[in-house]
Amino acid sequence: MSIGSEFKEFAMKGNVVDLAVGVIIGASFGKIVSSFVGDVIMPPLGLLIGGVNFSDFAVTLGTDPKGAPVLLKYGAFLQAMFDFLVIAVVIFIAVRGINKLKKPPPPAPDAPPPRQEVLLEEIRDALLKR
């Protein structure tokens, strides 16, 4: 089997295609959540705290050779943490809802006892009747 045909067989499996669709949707969902957090949640939260913009939070570490300040932007990190929390909560709620929709599989019927056991029970019952 050539590498090309082997790759084609691998890529066309259902799980790989489903995974690719999931990654694309996840990336789009991540952008939506980032926009939601950065543009909808953080401004009112900053206003409530006292008119601060979280993305402006930074510590100056010094200057680079050209004289520009080198910043440690911990505000962007806080915003990324809020993004993560929102995504985690939404995924938790979605997975929880999906799990509730799934019905547990019906219990499998008990397997019949082995033939030897049935014969032994019949012999026992016959001896008890005597």
Coordinates of C-alpha atoms in Angstrom, one line a residue:
M1 CA 0.0 0.0 0.0
S2 CA 1.5 3.4 -1.0
I3 CA 1.8 6.2 1.5
G4 CA -0.7 8.3 -0.5
S5 CA -3.5 5.6 -0.4
E6 CA -2.7 4.8 3.2
F7 CA -3.1 8.5 4.1
K8 CA -6.3 8.8 2.1
E9 CA -7.7 5.8 4.0
F10 CA -6.7 7.3 7.3
A11 CA -8.1 10.8 6.4
M12 CA -11.4 9.5 5.3
K13 CA -12.2 7.6 8.4
G14 CA -15.2 9.0 10.2
N15 CA -13.4 9.9 13.4
V16 CA -10.7 12.0 11.6
V17 CA -13.3 14.0 9.7
D18 CA -15.3 14.5 12.8
L19 CA -12.2 15.7 14.7
A20 CA -11.4 18.1 11.9
V21 CA -14.9 19.6 12.0
G22 CA -14.6 19.9 15.7
V23 CA -11.3 21.7 15.6
I24 CA -12.7 24.2 13.0
I25 CA -15.8 24.8 15.1
G26 CA -13.7 25.1 18.2
A27 CA -11.5 27.7 16.7
S28 CA -14.5 29.8 15.6
F29 CA -16.1 29.4 19.0
G30 CA -12.9 30.5 20.6
K31 CA -12.9 33.7 18.6
I32 CA -16.5 34.4 19.5
V33 CA -15.8 33.8 23.2
S34 CA -12.7 36.0 23.1
S35 CA -14.8 38.8 21.5
F36 CA -17.6 38.3 24.0
V37 CA -15.2 38.5 27.0
G38 CA -13.0 41.3 25.6
D39 CA -15.8 43.5 24.2
V40 CA -18.9 42.7 26.4
I41 CA -17.8 41.3 29.8
M42 CA -14.5 43.1 30.5
P43 CA -15.6 46.8 29.8
P44 CA -18.5 46.7 32.3
L45 CA -16.4 44.7 34.8
G46 CA -13.6 47.3 34.5
L47 CA -16.2 50.1 34.9
L48 CA -17.5 48.5 38.0
I49 CA -14.1 48.1 39.5
G50 CA -13.3 51.8 38.9
G51 CA -12.9 52.5 35.2
V52 CA -9.9 50.3 34.5
N53 CA -9.1 48.6 31.3
F54 CA -7.7 45.1 32.0
S55 CA -5.7 45.0 28.8
D56 CA -3.8 48.0 29.9
F57 CA -2.5 46.3 33.0
A58 CA 1.3 45.9 32.6
V59 CA 4.5 46.2 34.5
T60 CA 7.5 47.9 32.9
L61 CA 10.6 45.7 33.0
G62 CA 12.9 48.2 31.4
T63 CA 13.7 49.4 27.9
D64 CA 15.0 47.6 24.8
P65 CA 18.1 48.9 22.9
K66 CA 15.9 51.2 20.8
G67 CA 14.4 52.8 23.9
A68 CA 10.9 51.2 23.7
P69 CA 9.6 50.0 27.0
V70 CA 9.5 46.2 27.7
L71 CA 6.2 45.3 29.3
L72 CA 4.9 42.4 31.2
K73 CA 1.3 42.5 30.2
Y74 CA -0.5 40.6 32.9
G75 CA -3.8 42.3 32.0
A76 CA -3.9 40.3 28.7
F77 CA -3.3 37.2 30.8
L78 CA -6.2 38.0 33.0
Q79 CA -8.4 38.5 30.0
A80 CA -7.2 35.1 28.6
M81 CA -8.1 33.5 31.9
F82 CA -11.6 35.0 31.7
D83 CA -11.8 33.6 28.1
F84 CA -10.8 30.2 29.4
L85 CA -13.4 30.3 32.2
V86 CA -16.2 31.2 29.9
I87 CA -15.3 28.5 27.4
A88 CA -14.9 25.9 30.2
V89 CA -18.3 26.8 31.6
V90 CA -20.0 26.6 28.2
I91 CA -18.4 23.3 27.3
F92 CA -19.3 21.9 30.7
I93 CA -23.0 22.9 30.2
A94 CA -23.0 21.5 26.7
V95 CA -21.4 18.2 27.7
R96 CA -23.8 17.9 30.6
G97 CA -26.8 18.5 28.4
I98 CA -25.6 16.0 25.8
N99 CA -25.0 13.4 28.5
K100 CA -28.6 13.9 29.8
L101 CA -29.9 13.3 26.3
K102 CA -28.1 10.1 26.0
K103 CA -30.1 7.1 27.2
P104 CA -28.2 4.4 29.0
P105 CA -28.1 1.3 26.9
P106 CA -30.6 -1.3 27.9
P107 CA -29.2 -4.0 30.2
A108 CA -28.0 -7.0 28.3
P109 CA -30.2 -10.1 28.9
D110 CA -28.5 -12.7 31.0
A111 CA -26.8 -15.4 29.0
P112 CA -28.3 -18.8 29.3
P113 CA -26.5 -21.2 31.7
P114 CA -24.1 -23.6 30.1
R115 CA -25.6 -26.9 28.8
Q116 CA -23.8 -28.9 31.5
E117 CA -25.3 -26.9 34.3
V118 CA -28.8 -27.3 32.9
L119 CA -28.3 -31.1 32.7
L120 CA -27.0 -31.2 36.2
E121 CA -30.0 -29.3 37.4
E122 CA -32.3 -31.7 35.6
I123 CA -30.5 -34.7 37.2
R124 CA -30.8 -33.0 40.7
D125 CA -34.5 -32.4 40.2
A126 CA -35.0 -36.0 39.0
L127 CA -33.2 -37.3 42.1
L128 CA -35.2 -35.1 44.4
K129 CA -38.5 -36.4 43.0
R130 CA -37.5 -40.0 43.9

